[in-house]
Amino acid sequence: MKLYEYEGKLLFSKVGIKIPHGIVTEGNIDWKGKAVVKAQILEGGRGKRGLVKVTDDVNSTIQEMRKLGINKFLVEEYIPHDREVYLSMILDRDTAEPMLIASPHGGIDIESSGEVKKFIIPIERGPRGYDIIEIEKYLGVKGLSQVIQGLYKIFTEYDAELVEINPLAVTDNGVIPLDSKVILEDNALYKHQDFLKEIGREYSPDSYVELDGDIGIIGNGAGLTMATMDMVKLMGGNPADFMDVGGGADRERVRYCVIKVGSNPKVKKILVNIYGGITRCDEVALGIVDAYNVIKKPIFVRLVGTNEEEGWKILKEHGINFYENPIDAVRDALR
């Protein structure tokens, strides 16, 4: 999921990165003095396209951009500065570790600057003082600790694919991000629903499709989930949905999926069919128990694979029906 600039800066502020004062608006606002008006679109190259403008007349600038089909704007205080640098955090594919990328040049022509250095920050330790000192020496900028720690925190705690500041303004009062580019991993969005609600977005997994029946269906893998739906239909039932928890689903993911399916008022019973390979059956069982305590609807679980006995024990302790044979699970769910 790509975040708008103002959404990315909200994340910055949550991790202690100082951001400019700004207002998100869809129309005219009461603003005195010089400001920067920025079109809020999920595309790059805004500066080169005239969609970021420094102005003394905010409302006229907004109206000009509206003619281009822009409907949302970030109006920010103008930050005087002499230098701009570049910082970002991504995953290094070779080491599977977070990697900070830095350049002593920032702004719209960063791609052509040619000066870029990469710093691997192992996830088992995070940024240390000596990492920050090395990066500061390379950039010739002091006071980067909060920014680097913040980028790392967003990358690891919010499951980001990319966290980028371009440019990072160097001022007499420290460094301030003038832009943000943040991309969150789609498959991990279920972990961050509080933040998504805060920015007015709703997470709905692509794997969920609502149907007309009354038997909730959950599986791991599209093939197994569809086969489970077929078994329900062939044995006289009507599936209420298609829900694939995906490979390697953990406790939190399973909990979310079961609550999502169980929250449908048409669903009377839930059938879960899991064949655990990289998916651990004990994690699945814990997620099911967590969800059962919320939705209070009958759940029938076919659970086999990695750590299956641990999973069975957890389900048994909480009175949830479990099976090795999927046909038995379907038959009981349809009674």
PDB file of N, CA and C in Angstrom, residues 58-123:
ATOM      1  N   VAL A  58      -2.050  30.932  -1.173  1.00  0.00           N
ATOM      2  CA  VAL A  58      -2.363  29.504  -1.084  1.00  0.00           C
ATOM      3  C   VAL A  58      -3.622  29.145  -1.858  1.00  0.00           C
ATOM      4  N   ASN A  59      -4.687  29.893  -1.664  1.00  0.00           N
ATOM      5  CA  ASN A  59      -5.969  29.509  -2.253  1.00  0.00           C
ATOM      6  C   ASN A  59      -5.976  29.613  -3.776  1.00  0.00           C
ATOM      7  N   SER A  60      -5.283  30.615  -4.329  1.00  0.00           N
ATOM      8  CA  SER A  60      -5.191  30.710  -5.788  1.00  0.00           C
ATOM      9  C   SER A  60      -4.421  29.525  -6.356  1.00  0.00           C
ATOM     10  N   THR A  61      -3.368  29.125  -5.647  1.00  0.00           N
ATOM     11  CA  THR A  61      -2.570  27.977  -6.088  1.00  0.00           C
ATOM     12  C   THR A  61      -3.400  26.702  -6.046  1.00  0.00           C
ATOM     13  N   ILE A  62      -4.186  26.537  -4.992  1.00  0.00           N
ATOM     14  CA  ILE A  62      -5.064  25.364  -4.896  1.00  0.00           C
ATOM     15  C   ILE A  62      -6.037  25.335  -6.067  1.00  0.00           C
ATOM     16  N   GLN A  63      -6.635  26.475  -6.388  1.00  0.00           N
ATOM     17  CA  GLN A  63      -7.602  26.525  -7.480  1.00  0.00           C
ATOM     18  C   GLN A  63      -6.954  26.214  -8.823  1.00  0.00           C
ATOM     19  N   GLU A  64      -5.712  26.647  -9.001  1.00  0.00           N
ATOM     20  CA  GLU A  64      -4.996  26.313 -10.236  1.00  0.00           C
ATOM     21  C   GLU A  64      -4.798  24.810 -10.365  1.00  0.00           C
ATOM     22  N   MET A  65      -4.399  24.184  -9.254  1.00  0.00           N
ATOM     23  CA  MET A  65      -4.164  22.733  -9.295  1.00  0.00           C
ATOM     24  C   MET A  65      -5.468  21.964  -9.450  1.00  0.00           C
ATOM     25  N   ARG A  66      -6.545  22.495  -8.927  1.00  0.00           N
ATOM     26  CA  ARG A  66      -7.844  21.813  -9.062  1.00  0.00           C
ATOM     27  C   ARG A  66      -8.238  21.678 -10.535  1.00  0.00           C
ATOM     28  N   LYS A  67      -7.813  22.617 -11.361  1.00  0.00           N
ATOM     29  CA  LYS A  67      -8.105  22.551 -12.790  1.00  0.00           C
ATOM     30  C   LYS A  67      -7.434  21.346 -13.450  1.00  0.00           C
ATOM     31  N   LEU A  68      -6.398  20.824 -12.775  1.00  0.00           N
ATOM     32  CA  LEU A  68      -5.679  19.656 -13.298  1.00  0.00           C
ATOM     33  C   LEU A  68      -6.277  18.342 -12.781  1.00  0.00           C
ATOM     34  N   GLY A  69      -7.390  18.453 -12.036  1.00  0.00           N
ATOM     35  CA  GLY A  69      -8.050  17.258 -11.524  1.00  0.00           C
ATOM     36  C   GLY A  69      -7.577  16.827 -10.155  1.00  0.00           C
ATOM     37  N   ILE A  70      -6.823  17.681  -9.464  1.00  0.00           N
ATOM     38  CA  ILE A  70      -6.348  17.362  -8.116  1.00  0.00           C
ATOM     39  C   ILE A  70      -7.436  17.723  -7.108  1.00  0.00           C
ATOM     40  N   ASN A  71      -7.690  16.828  -6.152  1.00  0.00           N
ATOM     41  CA  ASN A  71      -8.771  17.060  -5.194  1.00  0.00           C
ATOM     42  C   ASN A  71      -8.309  17.157  -3.747  1.00  0.00           C
ATOM     43  N   LYS A  72      -7.065  16.803  -3.471  1.00  0.00           N
ATOM     44  CA  LYS A  72      -6.577  16.855  -2.091  1.00  0.00           C
ATOM     45  C   LYS A  72      -5.178  17.478  -2.074  1.00  0.00           C
ATOM     46  N   PHE A  73      -4.959  18.333  -1.060  1.00  0.00           N
ATOM     47  CA  PHE A  73      -3.722  19.103  -1.007  1.00  0.00           C
ATOM     48  C   PHE A  73      -3.155  19.094   0.409  1.00  0.00           C
ATOM     49  N   LEU A  74      -1.829  19.125   0.484  1.00  0.00           N
ATOM     50  CA  LEU A  74      -1.133  19.353   1.736  1.00  0.00           C
ATOM     51  C   LEU A  74      -0.520  20.742   1.665  1.00  0.00           C
ATOM     52  N   VAL A  75      -0.942  21.620   2.574  1.00  0.00           N
ATOM     53  CA  VAL A  75      -0.376  22.966   2.656  1.00  0.00           C
ATOM     54  C   VAL A  75       0.542  23.000   3.871  1.00  0.00           C
ATOM     55  N   GLU A  76       1.824  23.320   3.632  1.00  0.00           N
ATOM     56  CA  GLU A  76       2.818  23.290   4.707  1.00  0.00           C
ATOM     57  C   GLU A  76       3.541  24.619   4.821  1.00  0.00           C
ATOM     58  N   GLU A  77       4.050  24.859   6.021  1.00  0.00           N
ATOM     59  CA  GLU A  77       4.900  26.023   6.231  1.00  0.00           C
ATOM     60  C   GLU A  77       6.134  25.917   5.338  1.00  0.00           C
ATOM     61  N   TYR A  78       6.588  27.061   4.858  1.00  0.00           N
ATOM     62  CA  TYR A  78       7.800  27.092   4.057  1.00  0.00           C
ATOM     63  C   TYR A  78       9.006  26.983   4.984  1.00  0.00           C
ATOM     64  N   ILE A  79       9.916  26.066   4.679  1.00  0.00           N
ATOM     65  CA  ILE A  79      11.103  25.830   5.508  1.00  0.00           C
ATOM     66  C   ILE A  79      12.335  26.358   4.793  1.00  0.00           C
ATOM     67  N   PRO A  80      12.889  27.495   5.219  1.00  0.00           N
ATOM     68  CA  PRO A  80      14.133  27.987   4.608  1.00  0.00           C
ATOM     69  C   PRO A  80      15.277  27.009   4.902  1.00  0.00           C
ATOM     70  N   HIS A  81      16.090  26.724   3.908  1.00  0.00           N
ATOM     71  CA  HIS A  81      17.208  25.797   4.110  1.00  0.00           C
ATOM     72  C   HIS A  81      18.252  26.007   3.020  1.00  0.00           C
ATOM     73  N   ASP A  82      19.470  25.592   3.334  1.00  0.00           N
ATOM     74  CA  ASP A  82      20.583  25.759   2.403  1.00  0.00           C
ATOM     75  C   ASP A  82      20.974  24.458   1.707  1.00  0.00           C
ATOM     76  N   ARG A  83      20.677  23.328   2.362  1.00  0.00           N
ATOM     77  CA  ARG A  83      21.088  22.040   1.810  1.00  0.00           C
ATOM     78  C   ARG A  83      19.946  21.037   1.839  1.00  0.00           C
ATOM     79  N   GLU A  84      20.010  20.093   0.931  1.00  0.00           N
ATOM     80  CA  GLU A  84      19.064  18.984   0.912  1.00  0.00           C
ATOM     81  C   GLU A  84      19.847  17.687   0.749  1.00  0.00           C
ATOM     82  N   VAL A  85      19.488  16.682   1.533  1.00  0.00           N
ATOM     83  CA  VAL A  85      20.098  15.356   1.404  1.00  0.00           C
ATOM     84  C   VAL A  85      18.993  14.325   1.242  1.00  0.00           C
ATOM     85  N   TYR A  86      19.413  13.105   1.005  1.00  0.00           N
ATOM     86  CA  TYR A  86      18.476  12.011   0.729  1.00  0.00           C
ATOM     87  C   TYR A  86      18.722  10.865   1.698  1.00  0.00           C
ATOM     88  N   LEU A  87      17.629  10.292   2.258  1.00  0.00           N
ATOM     89  CA  LEU A  87      17.716   9.098   3.095  1.00  0.00           C
ATOM     90  C   LEU A  87      16.541   8.177   2.781  1.00  0.00           C
ATOM     91  N   SER A  88      16.801   6.902   2.758  1.00  0.00           N
ATOM     92  CA  SER A  88      15.711   5.937   2.610  1.00  0.00           C
ATOM     93  C   SER A  88      16.097   4.617   3.263  1.00  0.00           C
ATOM     94  N   MET A  89      15.106   3.795   3.521  1.00  0.00           N
ATOM     95  CA  MET A  89      15.322   2.472   4.109  1.00  0.00           C
ATOM     96  C   MET A  89      14.560   1.452   3.276  1.00  0.00           C
ATOM     97  N   ILE A  90      15.273   0.429   2.822  1.00  0.00           N
ATOM     98  CA  ILE A  90      14.659  -0.663   2.086  1.00  0.00           C
ATOM     99  C   ILE A  90      15.275  -1.972   2.571  1.00  0.00           C
ATOM    100  N   LEU A  91      14.823  -3.080   1.984  1.00  0.00           N
ATOM    101  CA  LEU A  91      15.397  -4.387   2.311  1.00  0.00           C
ATOM    102  C   LEU A  91      16.508  -4.723   1.336  1.00  0.00           C
ATOM    103  N   ASP A  92      17.666  -5.087   1.870  1.00  0.00           N
ATOM    104  CA  ASP A  92      18.763  -5.555   1.025  1.00  0.00           C
ATOM    105  C   ASP A  92      18.508  -7.016   0.677  1.00  0.00           C
ATOM    106  N   ARG A  93      18.302  -7.310  -0.592  1.00  0.00           N
ATOM    107  CA  ARG A  93      17.919  -8.661  -1.018  1.00  0.00           C
ATOM    108  C   ARG A  93      19.038  -9.674  -0.801  1.00  0.00           C
ATOM    109  N   ASP A  94      20.274  -9.232  -0.841  1.00  0.00           N
ATOM    110  CA  ASP A  94      21.390 -10.169  -0.693  1.00  0.00           C
ATOM    111  C   ASP A  94      21.542 -10.652   0.743  1.00  0.00           C
ATOM    112  N   THR A  95      21.374  -9.737   1.708  1.00  0.00           N
ATOM    113  CA  THR A  95      21.581 -10.103   3.111  1.00  0.00           C
ATOM    114  C   THR A  95      20.279 -10.298   3.885  1.00  0.00           C
ATOM    115  N   ALA A  96      19.149  -9.914   3.256  1.00  0.00           N
ATOM    116  CA  ALA A  96      17.838  -9.948   3.924  1.00  0.00           C
ATOM    117  C   ALA A  96      17.830  -9.085   5.184  1.00  0.00           C
ATOM    118  N   GLU A  97      18.590  -7.999   5.154  1.00  0.00           N
ATOM    119  CA  GLU A  97      18.674  -7.064   6.274  1.00  0.00           C
ATOM    120  C   GLU A  97      18.193  -5.679   5.830  1.00  0.00           C
ATOM    121  N   PRO A  98      17.720  -4.865   6.787  1.00  0.00           N
ATOM    122  CA  PRO A  98      17.381  -3.484   6.442  1.00  0.00           C
ATOM    123  C   PRO A  98      18.621  -2.742   5.925  1.00  0.00           C
ATOM    124  N   MET A  99      18.403  -1.906   4.937  1.00  0.00           N
ATOM    125  CA  MET A  99      19.517  -1.166   4.339  1.00  0.00           C
ATOM    126  C   MET A  99      19.136   0.308   4.219  1.00  0.00           C
ATOM    127  N   LEU A 100      19.966   1.169   4.785  1.00  0.00           N
ATOM    128  CA  LEU A 100      19.760   2.601   4.650  1.00  0.00           C
ATOM    129  C   LEU A 100      20.568   3.103   3.465  1.00  0.00           C
ATOM    130  N   ILE A 101      19.912   3.874   2.615  1.00  0.00           N
ATOM    131  CA  ILE A 101      20.565   4.465   1.452  1.00  0.00           C
ATOM    132  C   ILE A 101      20.648   5.970   1.677  1.00  0.00           C
ATOM    133  N   ALA A 102      21.835   6.540   1.502  1.00  0.00           N
ATOM    134  CA  ALA A 102      22.045   7.959   1.764  1.00  0.00           C
ATOM    135  C   ALA A 102      22.738   8.615   0.582  1.00  0.00           C
ATOM    136  N   SER A 103      22.390   9.879   0.366  1.00  0.00           N
ATOM    137  CA  SER A 103      23.073  10.673  -0.644  1.00  0.00           C
ATOM    138  C   SER A 103      23.217  12.103  -0.122  1.00  0.00           C
ATOM    139  N   PRO A 104      24.371  12.716  -0.349  1.00  0.00           N
ATOM    140  CA  PRO A 104      24.551  14.109   0.068  1.00  0.00           C
ATOM    141  C   PRO A 104      23.777  15.091  -0.788  1.00  0.00           C
ATOM    142  N   HIS A 105      23.067  14.567  -1.784  1.00  0.00           N
ATOM    143  CA  HIS A 105      22.241  15.407  -2.653  1.00  0.00           C
ATOM    144  C   HIS A 105      20.795  14.905  -2.578  1.00  0.00           C
ATOM    145  N   GLY A 106      19.862  15.837  -2.485  1.00  0.00           N
ATOM    146  CA  GLY A 106      18.456  15.464  -2.460  1.00  0.00           C
ATOM    147  C   GLY A 106      17.678  16.303  -3.447  1.00  0.00           C
ATOM    148  N   GLY A 107      16.374  16.008  -3.563  1.00  0.00           N
ATOM    149  CA  GLY A 107      15.517  16.779  -4.448  1.00  0.00           C
ATOM    150  C   GLY A 107      15.146  16.039  -5.712  1.00  0.00           C
ATOM    151  N   ILE A 108      14.613  16.783  -6.674  1.00  0.00           N
ATOM    152  CA  ILE A 108      14.002  16.152  -7.846  1.00  0.00           C
ATOM    153  C   ILE A 108      15.011  15.505  -8.781  1.00  0.00           C
ATOM    154  N   ASP A 109      16.286  15.860  -8.656  1.00  0.00           N
ATOM    155  CA  ASP A 109      17.289  15.287  -9.560  1.00  0.00           C
ATOM    156  C   ASP A 109      18.171  14.256  -8.865  1.00  0.00           C
ATOM    157  N   ILE A 110      17.659  13.629  -7.809  1.00  0.00           N
ATOM    158  CA  ILE A 110      18.452  12.665  -7.050  1.00  0.00           C
ATOM    159  C   ILE A 110      18.936  11.510  -7.930  1.00  0.00           C
ATOM    160  N   GLU A 111      18.108  11.091  -8.909  1.00  0.00           N
ATOM    161  CA  GLU A 111      18.492   9.938  -9.730  1.00  0.00           C
ATOM    162  C   GLU A 111      19.767  10.195 -10.524  1.00  0.00           C
ATOM    163  N   SER A 112      20.005  11.458 -10.873  1.00  0.00           N
ATOM    164  CA  SER A 112      21.163  11.769 -11.709  1.00  0.00           C
ATOM    165  C   SER A 112      22.375  12.227 -10.908  1.00  0.00           C
ATOM    166  N   SER A 113      22.260  12.255  -9.566  1.00  0.00           N
ATOM    167  CA  SER A 113      23.372  12.759  -8.755  1.00  0.00           C
ATOM    168  C   SER A 113      24.570  11.811  -8.767  1.00  0.00           C
ATOM    169  N   GLY A 114      24.298  10.513  -8.780  1.00  0.00           N
ATOM    170  CA  GLY A 114      25.381   9.537  -8.830  1.00  0.00           C
ATOM    171  C   GLY A 114      26.052   9.255  -7.509  1.00  0.00           C
ATOM    172  N   GLU A 115      25.855  10.095  -6.514  1.00  0.00           N
ATOM    173  CA  GLU A 115      26.492   9.898  -5.213  1.00  0.00           C
ATOM    174  C   GLU A 115      25.518   9.230  -4.247  1.00  0.00           C
ATOM    175  N   VAL A 116      25.684   7.951  -4.041  1.00  0.00           N
ATOM    176  CA  VAL A 116      24.801   7.190  -3.157  1.00  0.00           C
ATOM    177  C   VAL A 116      25.640   6.162  -2.408  1.00  0.00           C
ATOM    178  N   LYS A 117      25.363   5.995  -1.119  1.00  0.00           N
ATOM    179  CA  LYS A 117      26.068   4.986  -0.331  1.00  0.00           C
ATOM    180  C   LYS A 117      25.054   4.159   0.445  1.00  0.00           C
ATOM    181  N   LYS A 118      25.343   2.873   0.582  1.00  0.00           N
ATOM    182  CA  LYS A 118      24.442   1.941   1.248  1.00  0.00           C
ATOM    183  C   LYS A 118      25.028   1.502   2.585  1.00  0.00           C
ATOM    184  N   PHE A 119      24.164   1.438   3.592  1.00  0.00           N
ATOM    185  CA  PHE A 119      24.580   1.036   4.935  1.00  0.00           C
ATOM    186  C   PHE A 119      23.665  -0.091   5.418  1.00  0.00           C
ATOM    187  N   ILE A 120      24.213  -1.284   5.593  1.00  0.00           N
ATOM    188  CA  ILE A 120      23.431  -2.408   6.118  1.00  0.00           C
ATOM    189  C   ILE A 120      23.292  -2.257   7.635  1.00  0.00           C
ATOM    190  N   ILE A 121      22.062  -2.388   8.128  1.00  0.00           N
ATOM    191  CA  ILE A 121      21.798  -2.300   9.572  1.00  0.00           C
ATOM    192  C   ILE A 121      21.128  -3.601   9.998  1.00  0.00           C
ATOM    193  N   PRO A 122      21.896  -4.568  10.509  1.00  0.00           N
ATOM    194  CA  PRO A 122      21.339  -5.882  10.866  1.00  0.00           C
ATOM    195  C   PRO A 122      20.136  -5.757  11.800  1.00  0.00           C
ATOM    196  N   ILE A 123      19.120  -6.534  11.513  1.00  0.00           N
ATOM    197  CA  ILE A 123      17.866  -6.402  12.253  1.00  0.00           C
ATOM    198  C   ILE A 123      17.991  -6.875  13.698  1.00  0.00           C
TER     199      ILE A 123
END
